[in-house]
Short mmCIF file of C-alpha atoms in Angstrom, two decimals:
data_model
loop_
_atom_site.label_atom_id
_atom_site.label_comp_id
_atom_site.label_asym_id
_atom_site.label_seq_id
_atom_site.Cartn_x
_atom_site.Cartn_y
_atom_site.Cartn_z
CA UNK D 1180 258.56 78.16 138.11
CA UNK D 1181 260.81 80.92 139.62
CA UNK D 1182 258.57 83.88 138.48
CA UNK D 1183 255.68 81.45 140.10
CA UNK D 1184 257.14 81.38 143.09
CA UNK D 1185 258.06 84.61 143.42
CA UNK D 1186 255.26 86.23 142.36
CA UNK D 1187 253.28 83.58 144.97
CA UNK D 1188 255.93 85.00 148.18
CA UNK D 1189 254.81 88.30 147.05
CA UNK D 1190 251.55 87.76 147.27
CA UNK D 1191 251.60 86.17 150.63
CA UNK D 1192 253.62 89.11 152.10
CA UNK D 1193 250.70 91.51 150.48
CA UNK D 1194 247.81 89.39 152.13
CA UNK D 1195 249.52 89.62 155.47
CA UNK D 1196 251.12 92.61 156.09
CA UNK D 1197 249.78 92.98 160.04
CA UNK D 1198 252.79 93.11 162.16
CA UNK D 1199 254.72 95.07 159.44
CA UNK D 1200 252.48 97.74 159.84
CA UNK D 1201 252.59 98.07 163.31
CA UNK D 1202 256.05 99.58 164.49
CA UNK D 1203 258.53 97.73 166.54
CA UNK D 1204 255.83 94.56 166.86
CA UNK D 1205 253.81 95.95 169.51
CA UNK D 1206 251.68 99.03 170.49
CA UNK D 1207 252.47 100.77 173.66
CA UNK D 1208 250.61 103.40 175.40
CA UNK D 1209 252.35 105.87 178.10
CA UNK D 1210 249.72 106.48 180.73
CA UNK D 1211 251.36 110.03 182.52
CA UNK D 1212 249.96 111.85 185.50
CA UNK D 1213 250.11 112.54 189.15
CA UNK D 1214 250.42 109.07 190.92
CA UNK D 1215 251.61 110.72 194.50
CA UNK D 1216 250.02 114.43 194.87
CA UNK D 1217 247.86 116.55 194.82
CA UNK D 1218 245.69 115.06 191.86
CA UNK D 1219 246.35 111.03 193.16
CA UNK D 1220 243.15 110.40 193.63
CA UNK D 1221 241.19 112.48 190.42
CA UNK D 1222 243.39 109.98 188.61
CA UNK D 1223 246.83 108.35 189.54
CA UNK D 1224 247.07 104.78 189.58
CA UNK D 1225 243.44 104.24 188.98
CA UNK D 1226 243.61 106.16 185.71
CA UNK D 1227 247.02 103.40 184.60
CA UNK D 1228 244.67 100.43 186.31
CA UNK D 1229 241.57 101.84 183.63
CA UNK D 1230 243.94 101.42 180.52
CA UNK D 1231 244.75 98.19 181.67
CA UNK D 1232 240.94 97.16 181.82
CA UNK D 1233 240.59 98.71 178.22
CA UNK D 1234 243.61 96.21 176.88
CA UNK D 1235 242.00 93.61 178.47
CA UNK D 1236 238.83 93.77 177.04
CA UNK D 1237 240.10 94.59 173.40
CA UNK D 1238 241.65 90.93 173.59
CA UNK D 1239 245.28 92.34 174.66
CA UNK D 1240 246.23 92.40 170.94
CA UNK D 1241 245.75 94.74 168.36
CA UNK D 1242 246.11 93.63 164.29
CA UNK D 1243 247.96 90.57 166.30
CA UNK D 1244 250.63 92.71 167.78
CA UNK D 1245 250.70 92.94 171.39
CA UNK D 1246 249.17 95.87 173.54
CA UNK D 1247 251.37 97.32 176.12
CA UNK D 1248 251.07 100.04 179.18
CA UNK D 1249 253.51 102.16 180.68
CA UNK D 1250 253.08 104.90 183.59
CA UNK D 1251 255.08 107.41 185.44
CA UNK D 1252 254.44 110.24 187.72
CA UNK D 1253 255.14 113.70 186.32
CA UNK D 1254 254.41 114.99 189.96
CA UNK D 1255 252.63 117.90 188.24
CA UNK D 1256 255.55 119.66 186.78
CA UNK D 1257 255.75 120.13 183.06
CA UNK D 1258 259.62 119.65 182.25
CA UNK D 1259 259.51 116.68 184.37
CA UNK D 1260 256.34 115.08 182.17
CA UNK D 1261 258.15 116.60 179.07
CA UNK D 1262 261.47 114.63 179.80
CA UNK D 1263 259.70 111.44 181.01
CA UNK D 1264 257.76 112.20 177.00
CA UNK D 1265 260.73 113.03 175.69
CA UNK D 1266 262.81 109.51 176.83
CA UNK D 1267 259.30 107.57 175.79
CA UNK D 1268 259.30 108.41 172.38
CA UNK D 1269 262.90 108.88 171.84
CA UNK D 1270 264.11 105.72 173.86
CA UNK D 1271 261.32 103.21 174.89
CA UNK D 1272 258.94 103.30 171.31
CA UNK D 1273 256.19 104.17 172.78
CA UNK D 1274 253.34 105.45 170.62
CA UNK D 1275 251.21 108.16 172.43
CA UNK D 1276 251.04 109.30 175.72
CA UNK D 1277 247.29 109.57 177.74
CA UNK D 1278 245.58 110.81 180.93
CA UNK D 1279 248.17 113.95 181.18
CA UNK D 1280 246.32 115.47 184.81
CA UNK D 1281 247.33 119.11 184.77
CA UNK D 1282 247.08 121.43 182.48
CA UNK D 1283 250.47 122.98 182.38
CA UNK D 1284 251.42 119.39 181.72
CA UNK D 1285 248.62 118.24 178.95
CA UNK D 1286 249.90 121.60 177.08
CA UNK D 1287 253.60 121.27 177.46
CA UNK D 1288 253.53 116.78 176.25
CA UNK D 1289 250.84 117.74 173.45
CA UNK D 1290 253.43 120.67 171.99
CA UNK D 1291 256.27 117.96 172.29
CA UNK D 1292 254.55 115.67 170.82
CA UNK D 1293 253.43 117.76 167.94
CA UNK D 1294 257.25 118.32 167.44
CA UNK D 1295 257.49 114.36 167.46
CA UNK D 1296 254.33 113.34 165.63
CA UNK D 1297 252.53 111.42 167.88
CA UNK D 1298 249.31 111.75 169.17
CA UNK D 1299 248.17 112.58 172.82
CA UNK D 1300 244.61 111.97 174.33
CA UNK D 1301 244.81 114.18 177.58
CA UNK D 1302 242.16 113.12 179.70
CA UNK D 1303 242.94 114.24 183.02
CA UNK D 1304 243.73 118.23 181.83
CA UNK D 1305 241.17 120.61 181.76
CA UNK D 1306 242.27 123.90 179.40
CA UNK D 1307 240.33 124.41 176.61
CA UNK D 1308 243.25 125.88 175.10
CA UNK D 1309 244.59 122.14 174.27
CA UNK D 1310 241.55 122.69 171.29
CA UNK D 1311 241.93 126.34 171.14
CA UNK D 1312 244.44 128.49 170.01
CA UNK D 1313 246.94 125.36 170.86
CA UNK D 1314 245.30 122.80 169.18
CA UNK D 1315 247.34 119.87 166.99
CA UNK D 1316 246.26 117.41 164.46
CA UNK D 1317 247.48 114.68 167.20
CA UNK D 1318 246.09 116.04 170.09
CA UNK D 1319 242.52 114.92 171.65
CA UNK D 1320 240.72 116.03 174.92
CA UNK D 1321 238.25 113.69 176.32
CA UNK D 1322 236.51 113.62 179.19
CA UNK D 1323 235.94 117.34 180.14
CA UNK D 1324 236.87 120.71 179.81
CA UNK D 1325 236.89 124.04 181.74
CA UNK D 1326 234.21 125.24 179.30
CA UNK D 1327 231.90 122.45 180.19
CA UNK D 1328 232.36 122.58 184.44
CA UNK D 1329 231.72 126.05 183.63
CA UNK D 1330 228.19 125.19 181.42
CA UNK D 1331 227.41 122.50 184.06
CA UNK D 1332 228.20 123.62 187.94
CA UNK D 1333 228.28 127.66 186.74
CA UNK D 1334 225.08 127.88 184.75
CA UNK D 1335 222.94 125.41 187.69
CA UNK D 1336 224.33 127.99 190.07
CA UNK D 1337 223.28 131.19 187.96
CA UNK D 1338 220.36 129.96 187.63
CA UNK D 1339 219.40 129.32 191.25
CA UNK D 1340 219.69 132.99 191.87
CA UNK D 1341 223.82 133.06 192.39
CA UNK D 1342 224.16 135.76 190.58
CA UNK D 1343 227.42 137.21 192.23
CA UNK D 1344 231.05 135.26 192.23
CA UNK D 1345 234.81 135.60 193.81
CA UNK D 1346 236.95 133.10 193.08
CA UNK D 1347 239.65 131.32 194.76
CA UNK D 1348 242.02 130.25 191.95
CA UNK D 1349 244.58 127.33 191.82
CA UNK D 1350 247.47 130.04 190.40
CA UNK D 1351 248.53 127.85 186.76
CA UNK D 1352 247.09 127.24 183.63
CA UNK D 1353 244.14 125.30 184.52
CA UNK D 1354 242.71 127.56 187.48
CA UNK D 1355 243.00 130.67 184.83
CA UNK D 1356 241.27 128.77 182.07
CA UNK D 1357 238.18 127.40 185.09
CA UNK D 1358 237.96 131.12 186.06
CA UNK D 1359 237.63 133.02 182.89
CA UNK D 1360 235.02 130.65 181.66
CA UNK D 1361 233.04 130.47 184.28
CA UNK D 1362 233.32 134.03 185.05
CA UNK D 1363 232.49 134.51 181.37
CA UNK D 1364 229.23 132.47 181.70
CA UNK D 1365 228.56 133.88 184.86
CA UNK D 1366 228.29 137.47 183.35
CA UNK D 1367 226.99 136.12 180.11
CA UNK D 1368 223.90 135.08 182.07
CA UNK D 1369 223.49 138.64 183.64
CA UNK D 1370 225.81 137.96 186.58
CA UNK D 1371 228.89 139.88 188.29
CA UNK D 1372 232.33 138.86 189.31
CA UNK D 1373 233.12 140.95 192.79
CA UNK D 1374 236.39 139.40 192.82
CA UNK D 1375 239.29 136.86 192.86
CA UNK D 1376 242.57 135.37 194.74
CA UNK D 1377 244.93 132.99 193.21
CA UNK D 1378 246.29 130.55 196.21
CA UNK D 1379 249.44 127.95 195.35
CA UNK D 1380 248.98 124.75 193.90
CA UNK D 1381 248.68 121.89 196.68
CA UNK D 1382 248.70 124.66 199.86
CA UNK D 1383 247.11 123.46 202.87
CA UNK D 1384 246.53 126.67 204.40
CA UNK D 1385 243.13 128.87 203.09
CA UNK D 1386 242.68 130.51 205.61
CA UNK D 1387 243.57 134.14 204.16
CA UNK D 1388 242.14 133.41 200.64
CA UNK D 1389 238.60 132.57 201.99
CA UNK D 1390 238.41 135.31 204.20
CA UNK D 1391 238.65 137.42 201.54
CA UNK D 1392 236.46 135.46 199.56
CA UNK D 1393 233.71 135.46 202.69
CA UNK D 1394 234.70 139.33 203.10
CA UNK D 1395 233.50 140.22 199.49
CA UNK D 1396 229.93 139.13 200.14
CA UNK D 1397 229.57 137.37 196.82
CA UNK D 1398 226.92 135.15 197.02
CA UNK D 1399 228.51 132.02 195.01
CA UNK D 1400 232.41 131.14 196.06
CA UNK D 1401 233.66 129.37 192.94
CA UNK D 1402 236.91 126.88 193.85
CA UNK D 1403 239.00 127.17 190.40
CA UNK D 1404 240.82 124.27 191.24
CA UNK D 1405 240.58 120.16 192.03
CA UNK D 1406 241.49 117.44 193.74
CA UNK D 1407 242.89 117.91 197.68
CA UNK D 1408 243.33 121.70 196.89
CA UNK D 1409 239.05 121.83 197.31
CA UNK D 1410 238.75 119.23 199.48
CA UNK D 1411 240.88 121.35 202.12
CA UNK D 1412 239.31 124.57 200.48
CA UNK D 1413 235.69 122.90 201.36
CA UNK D 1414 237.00 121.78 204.86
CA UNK D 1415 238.50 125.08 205.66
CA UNK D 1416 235.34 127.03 204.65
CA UNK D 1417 233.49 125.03 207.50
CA UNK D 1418 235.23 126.28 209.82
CA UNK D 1419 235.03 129.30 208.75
CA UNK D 1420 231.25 129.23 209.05
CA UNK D 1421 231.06 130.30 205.05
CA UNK D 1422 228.54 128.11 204.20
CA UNK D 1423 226.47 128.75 207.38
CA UNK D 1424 226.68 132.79 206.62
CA UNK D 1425 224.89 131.74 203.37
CA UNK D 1426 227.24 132.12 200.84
CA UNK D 1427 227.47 128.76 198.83
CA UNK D 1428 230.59 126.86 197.29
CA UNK D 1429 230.46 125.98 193.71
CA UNK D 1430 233.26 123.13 193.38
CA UNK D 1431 233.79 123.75 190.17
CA UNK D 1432 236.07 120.78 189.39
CA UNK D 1433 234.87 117.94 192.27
CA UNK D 1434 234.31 113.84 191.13
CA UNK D 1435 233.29 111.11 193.27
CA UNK D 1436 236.99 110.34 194.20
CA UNK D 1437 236.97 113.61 196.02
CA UNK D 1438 233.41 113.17 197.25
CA UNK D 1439 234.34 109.85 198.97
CA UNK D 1440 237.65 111.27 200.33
CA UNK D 1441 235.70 114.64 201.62
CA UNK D 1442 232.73 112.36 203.11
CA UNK D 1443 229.17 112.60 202.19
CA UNK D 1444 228.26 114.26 205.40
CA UNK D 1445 230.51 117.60 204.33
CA UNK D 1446 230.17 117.19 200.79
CA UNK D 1447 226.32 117.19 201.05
CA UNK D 1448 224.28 119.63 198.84
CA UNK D 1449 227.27 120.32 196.45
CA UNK D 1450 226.48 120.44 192.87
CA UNK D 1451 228.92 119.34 190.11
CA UNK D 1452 229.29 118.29 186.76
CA UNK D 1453 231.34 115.01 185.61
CA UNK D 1454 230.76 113.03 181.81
CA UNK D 1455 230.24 109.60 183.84
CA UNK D 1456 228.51 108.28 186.95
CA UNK D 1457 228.95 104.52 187.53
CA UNK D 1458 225.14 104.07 188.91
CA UNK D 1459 223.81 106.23 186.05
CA UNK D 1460 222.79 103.01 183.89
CA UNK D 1461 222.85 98.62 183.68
CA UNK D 1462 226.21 99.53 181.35
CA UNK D 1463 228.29 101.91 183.57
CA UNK D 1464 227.31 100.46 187.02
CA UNK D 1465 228.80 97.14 185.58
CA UNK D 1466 231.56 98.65 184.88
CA UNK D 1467 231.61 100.96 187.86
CA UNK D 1468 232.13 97.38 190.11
CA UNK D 1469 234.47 95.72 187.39
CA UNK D 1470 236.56 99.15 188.45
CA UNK D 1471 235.66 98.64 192.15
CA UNK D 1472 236.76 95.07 192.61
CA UNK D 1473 240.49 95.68 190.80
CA UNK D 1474 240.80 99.41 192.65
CA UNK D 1475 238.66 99.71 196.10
CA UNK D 1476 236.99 102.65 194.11
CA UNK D 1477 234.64 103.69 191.91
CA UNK D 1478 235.69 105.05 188.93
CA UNK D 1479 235.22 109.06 188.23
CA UNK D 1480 235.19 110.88 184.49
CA UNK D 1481 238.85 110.79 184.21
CA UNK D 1482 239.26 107.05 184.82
CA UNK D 1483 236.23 106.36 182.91
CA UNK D 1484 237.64 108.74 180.33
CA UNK D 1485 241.05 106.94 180.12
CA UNK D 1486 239.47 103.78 179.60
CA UNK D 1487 237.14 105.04 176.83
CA UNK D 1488 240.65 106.72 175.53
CA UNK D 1489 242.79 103.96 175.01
CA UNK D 1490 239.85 102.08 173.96
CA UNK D 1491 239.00 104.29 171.06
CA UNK D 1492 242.65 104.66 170.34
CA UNK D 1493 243.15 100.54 169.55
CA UNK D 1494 239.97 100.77 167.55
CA UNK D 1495 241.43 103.51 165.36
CA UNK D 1496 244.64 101.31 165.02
CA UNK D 1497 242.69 98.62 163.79
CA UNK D 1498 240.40 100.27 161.59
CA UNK D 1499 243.29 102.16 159.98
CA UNK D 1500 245.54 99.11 159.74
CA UNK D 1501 248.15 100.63 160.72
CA UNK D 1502 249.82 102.67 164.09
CA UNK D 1503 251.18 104.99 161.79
CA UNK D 1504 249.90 108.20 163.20
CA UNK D 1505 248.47 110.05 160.35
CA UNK D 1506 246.42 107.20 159.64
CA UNK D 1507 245.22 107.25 163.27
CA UNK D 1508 244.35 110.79 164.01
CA UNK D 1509 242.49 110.21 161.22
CA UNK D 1510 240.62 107.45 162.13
CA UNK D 1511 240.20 109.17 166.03
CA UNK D 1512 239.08 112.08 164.34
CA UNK D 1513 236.21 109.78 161.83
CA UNK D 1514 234.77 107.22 163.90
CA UNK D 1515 232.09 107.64 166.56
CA UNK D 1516 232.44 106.92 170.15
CA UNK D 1517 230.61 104.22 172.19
CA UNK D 1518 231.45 102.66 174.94
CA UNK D 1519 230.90 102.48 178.19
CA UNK D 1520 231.86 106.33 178.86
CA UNK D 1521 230.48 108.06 175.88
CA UNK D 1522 227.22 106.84 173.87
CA UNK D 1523 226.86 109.12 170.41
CA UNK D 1524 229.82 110.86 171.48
CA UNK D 1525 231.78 112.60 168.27
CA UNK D 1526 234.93 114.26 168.09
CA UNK D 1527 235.70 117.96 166.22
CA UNK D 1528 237.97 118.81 164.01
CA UNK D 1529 239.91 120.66 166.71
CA UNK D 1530 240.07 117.10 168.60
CA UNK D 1531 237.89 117.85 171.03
CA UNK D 1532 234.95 114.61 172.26
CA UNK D 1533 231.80 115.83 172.31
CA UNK D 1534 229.71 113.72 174.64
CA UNK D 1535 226.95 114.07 176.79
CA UNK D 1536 227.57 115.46 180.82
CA UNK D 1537 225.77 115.60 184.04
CA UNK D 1538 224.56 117.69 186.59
CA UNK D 1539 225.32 116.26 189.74
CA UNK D 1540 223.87 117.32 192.98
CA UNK D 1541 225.74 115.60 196.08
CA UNK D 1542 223.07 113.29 198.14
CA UNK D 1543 222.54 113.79 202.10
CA UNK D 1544 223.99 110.90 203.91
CA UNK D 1545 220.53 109.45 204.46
CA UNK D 1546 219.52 109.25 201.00
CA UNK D 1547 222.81 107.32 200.01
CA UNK D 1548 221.32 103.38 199.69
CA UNK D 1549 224.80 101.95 199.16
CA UNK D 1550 228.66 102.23 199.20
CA UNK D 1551 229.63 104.88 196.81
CA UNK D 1552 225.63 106.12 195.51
CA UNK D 1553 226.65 110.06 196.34
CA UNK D 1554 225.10 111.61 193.70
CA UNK D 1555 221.44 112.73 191.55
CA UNK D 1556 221.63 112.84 188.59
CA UNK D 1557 219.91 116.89 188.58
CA UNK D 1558 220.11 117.00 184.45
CA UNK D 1559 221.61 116.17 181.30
CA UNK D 1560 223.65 118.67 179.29
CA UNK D 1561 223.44 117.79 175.73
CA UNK D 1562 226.87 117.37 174.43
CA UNK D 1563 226.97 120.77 171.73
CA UNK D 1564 225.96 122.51 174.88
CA UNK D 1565 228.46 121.52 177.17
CA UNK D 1566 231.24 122.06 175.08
CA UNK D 1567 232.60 124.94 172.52
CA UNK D 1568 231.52 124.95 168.90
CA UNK D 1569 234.99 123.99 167.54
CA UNK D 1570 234.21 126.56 165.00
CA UNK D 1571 233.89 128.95 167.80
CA UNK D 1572 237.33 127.26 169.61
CA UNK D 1573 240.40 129.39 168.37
CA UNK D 1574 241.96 126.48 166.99
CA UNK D 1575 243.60 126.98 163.79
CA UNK D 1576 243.05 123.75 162.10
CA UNK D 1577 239.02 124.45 161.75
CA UNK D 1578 238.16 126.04 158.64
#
């Protein structure tokens, strides 16, 4: 009777091991950007309100442990997000970090947490270095990459007859990475590059960098950099009378967040490239006014992205099991993607989502039929277009 018994508890432990395999009883999720500068808007407290909306619609439980989110503000310095990842995993169990705006950031949390062997899904950085030459088995990009604004805004613009570029640069990691690929396509595509000026991350004065940039008679001025940086670059160029003198402004990293902040009437004409619009189908416009009612936005690729993130993430968990993170990366790096953000979408062996984007051209004020319809849709980039052949990547881990 004993050996019954025992042999019975034994059992019973093997047919329900689901908390035991998830570590510490619940699964947390570090959601880590810029909640108060320069990149608030592209994702900030929106991006930590989109993993919230993504727990909430996977039940709030995961292999019946409970789902939790965390956020800071890393202010867009790198030892400050590394510390913040550092007391997270070290202190607080929690089990990957997301969202990660800013390159020098994304790079910096994804080596970390390499060292700690957890896994990161940056969807707010931009490098493609973070499935390059710096690639990990835990790390994942998402929602976009300098190589596709490049593809998307660069190759429209090429193609229209700008065949000549200077750049104004945001001077780190992500304004270097923006630049050389677009200037790569750019010349790829039988184009020059007359020129370029790196400017300090969140200045407010342009004035000298885009008189240069109007003094070099390039015919395309591509802003290398995001958020208020190019909505005061776009601003400043106005006054300037750039755009009237017939040079044109490729935004080269612009989403509706910084549309709506900039205005339709000044952000007219622009073209862009993002991996969601809300009013682009039934699916995402739904979830476009789920976002709107919780936020008083709509959402852009980055929030879209961070909900599609810590969506695929819990479905990994599950199918694995487990949140042990072998299992997991495995599992992210296996499954297909779709949701709301990406339909079809698959991800490379360097980590890297490759999804359909869009072409977006910015509507004149007249043609907008309702709160927060800025954009046509001007074409779809196919997904193995938009994005590097991981073969072609630099990262070490493809054969």
């Amino acid at each position: 009777m004993r050996k019954i018994l025992l042999t019975t508890a034994a059992l019973g432990l093997a047919a329900t091991p689901v908390l035991a395999e998830i570590s510490d009883g619940k699964v947390k999720i570090g959601i880590l950007n810029d909640q108060s500068g320069v990149y608030a808007d592209f994702g900030g407290k929106n991006s930590v309100e989109a993993a919230r909306m993504a727990v909430e619609d996977f039940g709030g439980k995961v292999l019946d442990a409970p789902i939790e989110i965390v956020s800071a503000d890393h202010q867009n310095k790198p030892d400050i997000a590394s510390n913040i990842a550092r007391q997270w995993y070290d202190t607080e169990q929690v089990d990957s970090i997301m969202e990660l705006t800013t390159s020098s950031v994304g790079l910096a949390v994804q080596a970390l947490s390499l060292d700690k062997k957890k896994i990161t899904i940056n969807t707010g950085a931009a490098t493609t270095e973070l499935t390059g030459a710096q690639c990990t088995p835990y790390g994942f990009h998402w929602a976009y990459d300098t190589h596709m604004l490049a593809v998307g805004t660069g190759g429209a613009l090429v193609k229209e007859g700008g065949d000549s570029w200077f750049f104004l640069t945001a001077d780190y990691a992500f304004g270097y990475s923006l630049e050389e690929n677009t200037a790569n396509f750019v010349k790829e595509n039988g184009g020059t590059v007359v020129g370029s000026v790196r400017h300090p991350l969140s200045t407010t004065d342009f004035s000298s960098f885009l008189l240069q940039a109007q003094s070099s008679g390039a015919k395309v001025i591509g802003l290398a950099n995001a958020g208020l940086d190019t909505q005061n670059a776009i601003k400043q160029a106005a006054e300037f009378g750039i755009t009237a003198g017939g040079q044109k402004l490729a935004a080269l990293l612009f989403t509706i967040a910084e549309v709506n902040g900039l205005g339709a009437e000044a952000a007219q004409g622009l073209n862009l490239t993002e991996s969601f619009y809300w009013n682009r189908n039934p699916e995402s416009a739904e979830f476009g006014k789920r976002f709107l009612e919780r936020t008083g936005s709509m959402p852009n690729m980055n929030h879209a992205g961070t909900y599609s993130a810590v969506t695929q993430y819990l479905k990994a968990i599950q199918a694995a099991g487990t949140d042990e993170t072998e299992a997991v990366a495995a599992k992210l790096h296996e499954m297909p993607v779709d949701d709301v953000f990406a339909q079809g979408g698959k991800v490379g062996p360097n980590g890297r989502l490759i999804k359909d984007v869009y072409l977006m051209e910015v509507k004149a004020p007249g043609d907008i039929k309702e709160p927060w319809d800025y954009y046509n849709v001007l074409a779809t980039i196919p997904g193995d277009q938009a994005f590097l052949d991981p073969a072609k990547s630099g990262c070490p881990l493809v054969k």
